[in-house]
Short mmCIF file of C-alpha atoms and ligand atoms in Angstrom, two decimals:
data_model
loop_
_atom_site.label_atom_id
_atom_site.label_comp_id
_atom_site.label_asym_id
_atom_site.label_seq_id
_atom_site.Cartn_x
_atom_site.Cartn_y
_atom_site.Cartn_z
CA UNK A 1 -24.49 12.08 37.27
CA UNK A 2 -26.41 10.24 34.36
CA UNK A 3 -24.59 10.12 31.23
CA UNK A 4 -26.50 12.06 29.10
CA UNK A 5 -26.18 15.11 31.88
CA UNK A 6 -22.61 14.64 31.51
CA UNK A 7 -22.34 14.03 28.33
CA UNK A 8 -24.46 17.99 27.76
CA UNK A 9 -22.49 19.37 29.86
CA UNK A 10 -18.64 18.36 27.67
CA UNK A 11 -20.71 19.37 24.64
CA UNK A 12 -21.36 23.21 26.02
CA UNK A 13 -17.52 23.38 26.81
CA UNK A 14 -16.67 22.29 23.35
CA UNK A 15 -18.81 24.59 22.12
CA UNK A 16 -17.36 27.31 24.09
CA UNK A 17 -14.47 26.81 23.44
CA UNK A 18 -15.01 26.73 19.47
CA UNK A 19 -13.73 29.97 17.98
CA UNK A 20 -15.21 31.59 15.12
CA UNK A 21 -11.93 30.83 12.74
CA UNK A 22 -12.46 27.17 12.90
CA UNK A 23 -10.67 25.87 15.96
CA UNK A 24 -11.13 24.99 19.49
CA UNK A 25 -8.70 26.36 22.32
CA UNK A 26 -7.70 24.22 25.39
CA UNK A 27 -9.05 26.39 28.20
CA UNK A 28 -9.77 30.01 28.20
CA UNK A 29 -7.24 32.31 29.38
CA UNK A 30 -4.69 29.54 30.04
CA UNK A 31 -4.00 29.06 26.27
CA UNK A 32 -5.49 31.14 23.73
CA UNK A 33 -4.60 29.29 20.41
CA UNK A 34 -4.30 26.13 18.95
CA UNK A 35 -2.93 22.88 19.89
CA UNK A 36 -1.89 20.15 18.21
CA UNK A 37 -2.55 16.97 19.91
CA UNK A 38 -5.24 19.21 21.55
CA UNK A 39 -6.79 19.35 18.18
CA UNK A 40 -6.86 15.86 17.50
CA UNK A 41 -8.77 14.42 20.77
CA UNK A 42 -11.21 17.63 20.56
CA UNK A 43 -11.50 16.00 17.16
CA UNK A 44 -12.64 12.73 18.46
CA UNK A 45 -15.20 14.54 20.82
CA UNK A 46 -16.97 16.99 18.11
CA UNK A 47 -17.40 13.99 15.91
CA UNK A 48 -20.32 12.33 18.45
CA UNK A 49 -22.59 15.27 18.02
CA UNK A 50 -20.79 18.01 15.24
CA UNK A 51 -18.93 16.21 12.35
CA UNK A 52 -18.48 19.77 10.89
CA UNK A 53 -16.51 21.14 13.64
CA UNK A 54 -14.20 18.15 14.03
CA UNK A 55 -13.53 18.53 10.32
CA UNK A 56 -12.86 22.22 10.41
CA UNK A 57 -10.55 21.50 13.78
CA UNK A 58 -8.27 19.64 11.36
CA UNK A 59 -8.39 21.74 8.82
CA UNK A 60 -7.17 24.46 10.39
CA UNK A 61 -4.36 23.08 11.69
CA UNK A 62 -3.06 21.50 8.58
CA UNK A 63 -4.00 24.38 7.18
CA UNK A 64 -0.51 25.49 9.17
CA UNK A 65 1.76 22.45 8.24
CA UNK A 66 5.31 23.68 6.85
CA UNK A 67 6.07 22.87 3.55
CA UNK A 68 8.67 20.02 4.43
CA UNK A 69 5.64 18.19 6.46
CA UNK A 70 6.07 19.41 9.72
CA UNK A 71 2.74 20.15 12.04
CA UNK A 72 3.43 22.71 14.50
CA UNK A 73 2.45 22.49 18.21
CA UNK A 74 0.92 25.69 18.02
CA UNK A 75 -0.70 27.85 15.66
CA UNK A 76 -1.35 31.48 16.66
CA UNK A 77 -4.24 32.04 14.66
CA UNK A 78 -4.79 35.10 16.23
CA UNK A 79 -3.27 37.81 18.25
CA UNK A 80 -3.66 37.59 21.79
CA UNK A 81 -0.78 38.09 24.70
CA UNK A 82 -1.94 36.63 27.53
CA UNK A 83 0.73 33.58 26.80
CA UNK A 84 4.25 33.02 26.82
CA UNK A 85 5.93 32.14 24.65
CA UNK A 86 4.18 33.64 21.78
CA UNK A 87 4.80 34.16 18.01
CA UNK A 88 6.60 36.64 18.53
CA UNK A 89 9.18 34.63 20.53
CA UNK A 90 8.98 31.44 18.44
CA UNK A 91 9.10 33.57 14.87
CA UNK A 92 8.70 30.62 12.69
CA UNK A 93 9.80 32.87 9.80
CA UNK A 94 12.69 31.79 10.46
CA UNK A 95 12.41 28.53 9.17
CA UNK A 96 12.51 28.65 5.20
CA UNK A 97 9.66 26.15 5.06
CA UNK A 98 7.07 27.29 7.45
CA UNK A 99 4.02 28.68 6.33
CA UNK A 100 4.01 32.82 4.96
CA UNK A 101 0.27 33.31 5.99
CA UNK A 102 0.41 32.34 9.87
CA UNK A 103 2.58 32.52 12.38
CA UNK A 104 3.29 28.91 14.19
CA UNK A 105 5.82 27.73 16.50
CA UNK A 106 8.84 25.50 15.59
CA UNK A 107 8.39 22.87 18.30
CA UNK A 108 5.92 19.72 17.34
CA UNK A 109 3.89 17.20 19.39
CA UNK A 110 2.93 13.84 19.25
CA UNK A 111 1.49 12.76 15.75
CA UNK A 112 -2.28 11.61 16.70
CA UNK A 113 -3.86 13.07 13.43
CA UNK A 114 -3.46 9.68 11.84
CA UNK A 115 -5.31 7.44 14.18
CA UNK A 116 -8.16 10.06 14.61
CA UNK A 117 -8.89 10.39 11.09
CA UNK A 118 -9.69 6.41 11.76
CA UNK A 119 -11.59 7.87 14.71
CA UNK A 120 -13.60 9.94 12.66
CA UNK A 121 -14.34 7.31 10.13
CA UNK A 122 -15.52 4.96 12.68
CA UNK A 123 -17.95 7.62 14.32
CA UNK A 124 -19.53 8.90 11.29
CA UNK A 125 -22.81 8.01 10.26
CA UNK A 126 -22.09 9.22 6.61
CA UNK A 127 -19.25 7.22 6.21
CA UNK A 128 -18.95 9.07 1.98
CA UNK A 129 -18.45 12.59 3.32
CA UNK A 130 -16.11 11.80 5.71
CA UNK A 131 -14.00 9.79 2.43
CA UNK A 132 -14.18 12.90 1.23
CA UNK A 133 -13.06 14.74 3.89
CA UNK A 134 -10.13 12.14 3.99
CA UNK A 135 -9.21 11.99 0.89
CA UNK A 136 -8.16 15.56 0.97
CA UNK A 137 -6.42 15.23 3.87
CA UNK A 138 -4.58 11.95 4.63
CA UNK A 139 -1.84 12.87 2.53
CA UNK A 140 -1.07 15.94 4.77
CA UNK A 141 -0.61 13.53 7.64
CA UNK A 142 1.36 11.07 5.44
CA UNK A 143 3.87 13.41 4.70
CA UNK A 144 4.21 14.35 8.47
CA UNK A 145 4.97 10.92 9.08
CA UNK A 146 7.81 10.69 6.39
CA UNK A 147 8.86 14.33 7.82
CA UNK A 148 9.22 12.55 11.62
CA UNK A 149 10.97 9.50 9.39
CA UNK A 150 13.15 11.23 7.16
CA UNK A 151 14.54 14.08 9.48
CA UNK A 152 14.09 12.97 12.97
CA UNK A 153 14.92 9.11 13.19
CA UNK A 154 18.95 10.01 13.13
CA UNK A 155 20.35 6.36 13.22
CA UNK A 156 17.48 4.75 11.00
CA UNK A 157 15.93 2.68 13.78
CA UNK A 158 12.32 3.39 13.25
CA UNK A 159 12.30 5.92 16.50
CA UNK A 160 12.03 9.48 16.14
CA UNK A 161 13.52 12.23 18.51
CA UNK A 162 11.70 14.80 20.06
CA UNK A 163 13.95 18.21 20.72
CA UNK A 164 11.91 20.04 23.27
CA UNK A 165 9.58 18.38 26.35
CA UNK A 166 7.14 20.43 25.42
CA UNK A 167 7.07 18.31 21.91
CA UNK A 168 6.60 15.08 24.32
CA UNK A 169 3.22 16.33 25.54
CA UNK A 170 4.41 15.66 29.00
CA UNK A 171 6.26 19.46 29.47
CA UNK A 172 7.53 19.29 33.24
CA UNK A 173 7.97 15.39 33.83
CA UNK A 174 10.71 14.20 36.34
CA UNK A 175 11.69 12.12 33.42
CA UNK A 176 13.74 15.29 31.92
CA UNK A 177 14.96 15.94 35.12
CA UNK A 178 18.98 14.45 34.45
CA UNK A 179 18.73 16.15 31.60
CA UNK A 180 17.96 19.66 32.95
CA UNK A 181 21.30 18.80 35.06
CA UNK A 182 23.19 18.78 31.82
CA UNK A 183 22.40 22.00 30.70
CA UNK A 184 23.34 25.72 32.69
CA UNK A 185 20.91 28.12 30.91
CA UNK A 186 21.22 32.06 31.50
CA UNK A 187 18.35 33.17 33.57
CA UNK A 188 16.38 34.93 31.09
CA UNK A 189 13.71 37.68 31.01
CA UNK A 190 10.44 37.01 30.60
CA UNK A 191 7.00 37.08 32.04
CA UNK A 192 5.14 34.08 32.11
CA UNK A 193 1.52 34.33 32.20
CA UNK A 194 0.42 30.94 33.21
CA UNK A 195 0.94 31.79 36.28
CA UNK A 196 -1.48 34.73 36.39
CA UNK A 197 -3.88 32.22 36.11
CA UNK A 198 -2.71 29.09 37.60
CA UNK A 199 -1.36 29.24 41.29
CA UNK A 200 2.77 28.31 40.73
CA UNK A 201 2.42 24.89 43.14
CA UNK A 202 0.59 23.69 40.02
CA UNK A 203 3.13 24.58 37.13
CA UNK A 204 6.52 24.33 36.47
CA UNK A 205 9.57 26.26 38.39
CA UNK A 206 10.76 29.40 36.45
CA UNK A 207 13.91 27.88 36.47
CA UNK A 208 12.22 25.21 34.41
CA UNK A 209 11.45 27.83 32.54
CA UNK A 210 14.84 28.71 31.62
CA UNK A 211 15.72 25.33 30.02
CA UNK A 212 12.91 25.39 27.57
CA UNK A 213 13.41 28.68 26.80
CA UNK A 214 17.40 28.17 26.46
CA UNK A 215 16.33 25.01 23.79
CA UNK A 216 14.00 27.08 22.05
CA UNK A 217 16.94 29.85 21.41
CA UNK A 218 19.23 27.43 20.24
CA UNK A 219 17.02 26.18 17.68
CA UNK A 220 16.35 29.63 16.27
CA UNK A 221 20.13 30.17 15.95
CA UNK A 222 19.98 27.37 13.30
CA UNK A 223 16.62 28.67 12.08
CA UNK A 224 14.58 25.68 12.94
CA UNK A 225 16.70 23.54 10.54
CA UNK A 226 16.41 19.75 11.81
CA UNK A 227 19.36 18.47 10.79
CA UNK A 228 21.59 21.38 13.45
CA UNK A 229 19.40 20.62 15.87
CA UNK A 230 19.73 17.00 16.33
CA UNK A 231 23.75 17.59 15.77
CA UNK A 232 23.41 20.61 18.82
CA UNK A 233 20.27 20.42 21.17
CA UNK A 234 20.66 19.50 24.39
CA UNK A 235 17.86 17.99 24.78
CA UNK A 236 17.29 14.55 22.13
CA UNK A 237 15.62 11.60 23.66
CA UNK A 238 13.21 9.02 22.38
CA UNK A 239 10.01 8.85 23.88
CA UNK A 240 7.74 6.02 23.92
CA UNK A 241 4.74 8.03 23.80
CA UNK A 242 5.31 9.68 21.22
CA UNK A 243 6.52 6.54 18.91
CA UNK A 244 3.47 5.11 20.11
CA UNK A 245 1.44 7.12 18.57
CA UNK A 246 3.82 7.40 15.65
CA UNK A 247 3.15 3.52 15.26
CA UNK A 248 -0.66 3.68 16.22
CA UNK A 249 -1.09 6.41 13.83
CA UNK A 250 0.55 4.51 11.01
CA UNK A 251 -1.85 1.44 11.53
CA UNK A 252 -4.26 3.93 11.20
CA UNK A 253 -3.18 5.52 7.77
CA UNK A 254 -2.56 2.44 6.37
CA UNK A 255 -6.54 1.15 7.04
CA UNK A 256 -7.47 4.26 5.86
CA UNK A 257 -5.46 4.14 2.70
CA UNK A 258 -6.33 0.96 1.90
CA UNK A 259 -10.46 1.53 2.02
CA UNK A 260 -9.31 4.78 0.17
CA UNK A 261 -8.14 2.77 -2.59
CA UNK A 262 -5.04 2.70 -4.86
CA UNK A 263 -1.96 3.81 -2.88
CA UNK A 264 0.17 0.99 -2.98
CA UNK A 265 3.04 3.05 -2.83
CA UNK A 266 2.37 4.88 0.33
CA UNK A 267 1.14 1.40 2.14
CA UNK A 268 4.27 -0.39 1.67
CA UNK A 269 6.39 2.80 2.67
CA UNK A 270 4.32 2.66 6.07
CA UNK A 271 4.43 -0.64 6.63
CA UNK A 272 7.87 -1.34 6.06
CA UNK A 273 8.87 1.64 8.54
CA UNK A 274 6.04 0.58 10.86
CA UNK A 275 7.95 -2.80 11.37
CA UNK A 276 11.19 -1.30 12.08
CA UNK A 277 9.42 1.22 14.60
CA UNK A 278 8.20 -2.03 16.38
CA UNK A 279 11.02 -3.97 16.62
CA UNK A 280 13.49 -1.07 18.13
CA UNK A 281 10.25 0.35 20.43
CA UNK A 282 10.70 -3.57 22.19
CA UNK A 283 14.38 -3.91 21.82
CA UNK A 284 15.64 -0.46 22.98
CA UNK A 285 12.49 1.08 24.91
CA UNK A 286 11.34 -1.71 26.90
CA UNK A 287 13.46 -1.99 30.25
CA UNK A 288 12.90 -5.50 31.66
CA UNK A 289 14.25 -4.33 35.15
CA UNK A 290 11.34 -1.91 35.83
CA UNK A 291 8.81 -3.97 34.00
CA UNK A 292 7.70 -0.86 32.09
CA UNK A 293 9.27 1.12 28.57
CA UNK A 294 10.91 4.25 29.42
CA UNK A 295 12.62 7.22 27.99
CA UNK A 296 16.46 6.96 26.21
CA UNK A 297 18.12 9.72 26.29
CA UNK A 298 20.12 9.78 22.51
CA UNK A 299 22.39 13.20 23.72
CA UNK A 300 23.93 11.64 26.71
CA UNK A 301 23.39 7.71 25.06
CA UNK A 302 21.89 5.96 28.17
CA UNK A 303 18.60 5.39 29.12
CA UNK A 304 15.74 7.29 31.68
CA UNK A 305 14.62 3.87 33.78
CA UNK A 306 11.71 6.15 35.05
CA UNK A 307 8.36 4.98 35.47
CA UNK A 308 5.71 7.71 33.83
CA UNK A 309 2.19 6.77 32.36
CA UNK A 310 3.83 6.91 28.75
CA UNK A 311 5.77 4.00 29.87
CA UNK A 312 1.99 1.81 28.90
CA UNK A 313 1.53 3.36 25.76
CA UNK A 314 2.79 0.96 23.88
CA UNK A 315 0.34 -1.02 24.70
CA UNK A 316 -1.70 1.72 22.36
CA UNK A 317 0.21 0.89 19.39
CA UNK A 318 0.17 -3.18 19.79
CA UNK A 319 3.87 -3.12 20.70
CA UNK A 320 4.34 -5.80 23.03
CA UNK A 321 4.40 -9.09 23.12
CA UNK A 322 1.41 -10.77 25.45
CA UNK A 323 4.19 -11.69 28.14
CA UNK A 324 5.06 -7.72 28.20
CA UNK A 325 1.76 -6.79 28.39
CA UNK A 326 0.90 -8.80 31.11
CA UNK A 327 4.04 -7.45 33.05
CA UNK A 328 3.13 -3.87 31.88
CA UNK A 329 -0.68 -4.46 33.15
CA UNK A 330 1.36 -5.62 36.83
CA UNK A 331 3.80 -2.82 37.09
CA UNK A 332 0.34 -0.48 36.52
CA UNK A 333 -1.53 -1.90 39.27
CA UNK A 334 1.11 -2.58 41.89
CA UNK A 335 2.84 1.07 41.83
CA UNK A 336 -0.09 3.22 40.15
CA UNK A 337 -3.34 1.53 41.16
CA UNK A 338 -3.24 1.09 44.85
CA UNK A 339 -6.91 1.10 46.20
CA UNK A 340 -7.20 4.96 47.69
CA UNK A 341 -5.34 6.14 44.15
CA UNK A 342 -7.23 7.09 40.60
CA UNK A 343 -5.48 5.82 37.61
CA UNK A 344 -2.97 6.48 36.19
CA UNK A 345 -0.78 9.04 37.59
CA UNK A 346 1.51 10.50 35.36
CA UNK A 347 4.38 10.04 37.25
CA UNK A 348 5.29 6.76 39.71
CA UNK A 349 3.81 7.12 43.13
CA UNK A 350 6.37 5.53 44.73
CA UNK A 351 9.16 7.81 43.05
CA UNK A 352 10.66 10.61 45.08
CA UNK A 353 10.32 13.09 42.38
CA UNK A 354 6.38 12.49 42.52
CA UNK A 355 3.99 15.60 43.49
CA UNK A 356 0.24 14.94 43.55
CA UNK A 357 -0.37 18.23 42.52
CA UNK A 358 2.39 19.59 39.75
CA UNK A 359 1.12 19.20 36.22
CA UNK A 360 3.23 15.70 34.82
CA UNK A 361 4.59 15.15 37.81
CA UNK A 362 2.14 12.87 39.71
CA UNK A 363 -1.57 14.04 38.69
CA UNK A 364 -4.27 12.06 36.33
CA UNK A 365 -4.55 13.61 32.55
CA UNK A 366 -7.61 12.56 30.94
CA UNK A 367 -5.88 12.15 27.59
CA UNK A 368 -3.32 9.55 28.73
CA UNK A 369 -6.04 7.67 30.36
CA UNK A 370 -7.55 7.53 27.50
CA UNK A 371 -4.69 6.19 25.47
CA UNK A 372 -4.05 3.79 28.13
CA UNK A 373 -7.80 2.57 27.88
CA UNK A 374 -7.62 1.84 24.14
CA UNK A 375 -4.21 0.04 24.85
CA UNK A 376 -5.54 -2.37 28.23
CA UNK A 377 -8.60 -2.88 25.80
CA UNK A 378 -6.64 -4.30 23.03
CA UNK A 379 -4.92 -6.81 24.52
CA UNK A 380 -8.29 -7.34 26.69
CA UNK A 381 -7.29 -6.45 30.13
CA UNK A 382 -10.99 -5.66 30.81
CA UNK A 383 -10.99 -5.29 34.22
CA UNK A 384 -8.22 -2.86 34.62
CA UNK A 385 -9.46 -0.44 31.31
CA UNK A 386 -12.72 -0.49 32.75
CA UNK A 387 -11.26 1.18 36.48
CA UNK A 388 -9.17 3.53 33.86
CA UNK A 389 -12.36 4.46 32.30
CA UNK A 390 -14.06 4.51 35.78
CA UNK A 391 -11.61 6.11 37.25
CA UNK A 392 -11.89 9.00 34.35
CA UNK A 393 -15.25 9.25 34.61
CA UNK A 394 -15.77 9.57 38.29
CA UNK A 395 -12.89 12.67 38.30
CA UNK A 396 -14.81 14.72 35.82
CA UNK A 397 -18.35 14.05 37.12
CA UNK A 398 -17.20 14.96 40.76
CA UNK A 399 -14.66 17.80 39.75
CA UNK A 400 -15.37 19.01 36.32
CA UNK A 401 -13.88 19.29 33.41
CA UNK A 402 -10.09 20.22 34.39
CA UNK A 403 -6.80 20.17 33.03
CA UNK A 404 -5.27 17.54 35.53
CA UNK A 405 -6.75 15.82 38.92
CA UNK A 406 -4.99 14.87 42.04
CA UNK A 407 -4.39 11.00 42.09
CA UNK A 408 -5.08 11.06 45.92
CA UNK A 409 -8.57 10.11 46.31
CA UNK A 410 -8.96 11.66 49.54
CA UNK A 411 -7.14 14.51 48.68
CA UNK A 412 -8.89 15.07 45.73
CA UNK A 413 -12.03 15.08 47.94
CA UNK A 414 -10.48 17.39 49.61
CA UNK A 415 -10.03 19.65 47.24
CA UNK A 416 -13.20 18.90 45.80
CA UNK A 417 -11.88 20.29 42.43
CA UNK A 418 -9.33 19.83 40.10
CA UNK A 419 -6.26 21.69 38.89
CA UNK A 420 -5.04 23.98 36.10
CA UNK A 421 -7.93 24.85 33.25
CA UNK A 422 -10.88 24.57 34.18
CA UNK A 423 -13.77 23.67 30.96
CA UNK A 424 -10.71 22.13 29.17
CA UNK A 425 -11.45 20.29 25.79
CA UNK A 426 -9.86 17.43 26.04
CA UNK A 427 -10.86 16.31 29.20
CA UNK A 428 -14.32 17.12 27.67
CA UNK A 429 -13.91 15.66 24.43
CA UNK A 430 -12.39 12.49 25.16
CA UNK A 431 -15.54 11.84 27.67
CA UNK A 432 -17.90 12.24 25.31
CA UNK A 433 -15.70 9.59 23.86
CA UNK A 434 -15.39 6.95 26.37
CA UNK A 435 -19.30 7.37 27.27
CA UNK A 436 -19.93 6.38 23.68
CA UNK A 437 -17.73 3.54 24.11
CA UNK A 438 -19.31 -0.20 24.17
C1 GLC B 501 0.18 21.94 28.31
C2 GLC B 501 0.26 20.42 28.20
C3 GLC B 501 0.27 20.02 26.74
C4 GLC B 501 -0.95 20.59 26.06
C5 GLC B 501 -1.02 22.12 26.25
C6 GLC B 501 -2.32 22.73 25.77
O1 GLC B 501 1.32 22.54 27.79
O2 GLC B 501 1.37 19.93 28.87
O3 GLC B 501 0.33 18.63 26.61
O4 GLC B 501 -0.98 20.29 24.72
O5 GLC B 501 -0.92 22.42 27.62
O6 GLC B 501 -3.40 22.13 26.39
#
């Protein structure tokens, strides 16, 4: 399909998706409300062709952050129960700090506001408006980072904890598998509705269910407050995804602050806790014997020596060293790029927990591809971000824009589709992106 037919056709979904208060749901039906990385690629895509809607997409999402910094991974701008779990289940009230005039949930994800404001600046034509735009709200996105530094980096090593998977991005990966083991959750009542529109091969196992549910209980007993949680939760681990972006996203600010102007202040607290973040991401996240970084687990002290597509992204954020990167680029293409595979899958191929088909447990997600692009590109692996890009590219011109994508290429054929949402943003967004890409 020629670009520019592609290229219309991710526009009308983004545009479809665009709801009249100023935000842009992942996929009709499937989920309802806001997202916040969501938000932040969409963000990237409505800036080719609508700066005004990528603006407003921020907007209203800060427009939700809690008083202590905090950016919610949902924000239920409006009322609508065809999801679980709602606002009525996550009842951010609780939480002294959240916002009075929306509802939210308690859980975060990972902080990519910081390098798409960069995004944004680098795609506008009128570079002035969008320093406008920026200078109103970079300092909502600062003060998330000090929130992630400040309340969720326990022992002062420059990484932060995530509580939940669902806060990793990466909600049913066999990474959190061990962990599940640790826990013995009640079965609990509820009615998902993902299911009503997803077939279950394609989602997680109710009994999944029950452990982020049981997580999600426990943190309401101590009304969202961080400091109970990282003393309680069952669930604490270090992700290098989400420092990743952490890191990348600092880079980001601290560009931005400095064409900005006069905020010395702010550029020397993100630099100085950018440097620690580097060091520990190498020292404790990269695992030498699987040539990859992977997940530790700070609850049970040890770490995950799993192989997931989050184990590249440092390569996002500059981490490693060249030797690392070149080992990182082998590990990819030996156990994720064999020839009759798309990359990346999100979970190892060779690993006995992989499934083709079940959400982060073996299929291709358009937004890590994406981050893993930018990453091979910086330390100028052409060849191999070019077949990410390719690869990308050739699953949402022959399938559409879905959620996820089998990794099998002739199973994918044989599907001739996709799985989970179908017209969803990001995978629409972030191809607008990589088709404006030199
Ligand atoms: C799923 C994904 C998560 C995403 C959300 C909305 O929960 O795992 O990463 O943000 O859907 O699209």
């Amino acid at each position: 399909m020629a670009d520019k037919f592609l290229i219309d056709k991710a526009k009308t979904v983004l545009n479809q998706n665009f709801q009249k208060k100023g935000f842009t749901i992942p996929s009709k039906n499937l989920y309802p409300f806001q997202w916040k990385w969501d938000s932040g690629f969409i963000a990237i895509g409505f800036a080719h062709f609508d700066m005004e809607k990528a603006k407003k997409e921020i907007n209203s999402l800060l427009n939700a952050q809690w008083k202590n910094g905090f950016i919610p991974h949902i924000v239920f701008h409006t009322k609508n129960d065809s999801y679980f779990p709602g606002a009525d289940f996550h009842k951010s009230s609780l939480h002294p700090q959240s916002p009075a005039h929306i509802d939210t949930s308690g859980i975060t994800q990972p902080p990519v506001l910081g390098f798409v404001l960069e995004k944004l600046y680098n795609i506008a034509d009128d570079k002035e408006d969008v320093l406008n735009f920026l200078k109103n709200q970079i300092d909502k996105v600062y003060k998330n980072h000090k929130y992630f530094y400040s309340k969720r980096d326990i022992n002062n090593e420059g990484l932060v904890y995530i509580y939940h998977n669902w806060e990793s991005g990466t909600d049913n990966s066999p990474v959190w598998d061990d962990i599940w083991k640790t826990m013995n959750p009640p079965r609990y009542k509820f009615e998902r509705k993902d299911t009503t529109h997803v077939d279950y091969s394609q989602r997680p196992t109710d009994r999944e269910y029950d452990h982020y549910i049981d997580i999600i209980e426990l943190a309401k007993k101590f009304n969202y407050d961080d400091h109970k949680i990282a003393k309680h939760s069952p669930f604490l681990v270090q992700d290098p995804l989400f420092n990743s972006i952490l890191i990348r996203s600092n880079e980001s600010l601290i560009k931005l602050y400095k064409i900005l102007g006069g905020n010395e202040e702010k550029i020397k607290y993100l630099k100085s806790k950018n440097e620690k973040s580097l060091t520990s991401i190498n020292e404790k996240l990269y695992n030498s014997s699987i040539g990859a970084y992977s997940h530790f687990d700070l609850r049970n002290k040890k770490n995950i020596p799993l192989i997931c597509s989050s184990s590249f992204s440092p390569l996002f954020c500059g981490a490693p060293d060249f030797k690392k990167a070149q080992r990182l680029k082998n590990t990819l293409v030996e156990k994720f790029g064999k020839e009759d595979y798309y990359l990346c899958s999100s979970f190892d191929p060779e690993g006995i927990q992989h499934d083709q088909k079940k959400y982060w447990r073996g299929p291709v997600w358009i937004n890590l591809n994406w981050i893993l692009y930018q990453g091979f590109k910086r330390y100028k692996f052409k060849e191999t971000a070019k077949r990410i890009k390719n690869d990308s590219l050739e699953l949402v011109d022959k399938f559409g824009f879905y959620e996820y994508f089998n990794p099998s290429k002739e199973n994918s054929k044989k599907n001739n589709k996709g799985y989970g949402g179908e017209n969803f943003s990001w995978s629409a967004a972030l191809t607008i992106d990589f088709l404006h890409e030199k």
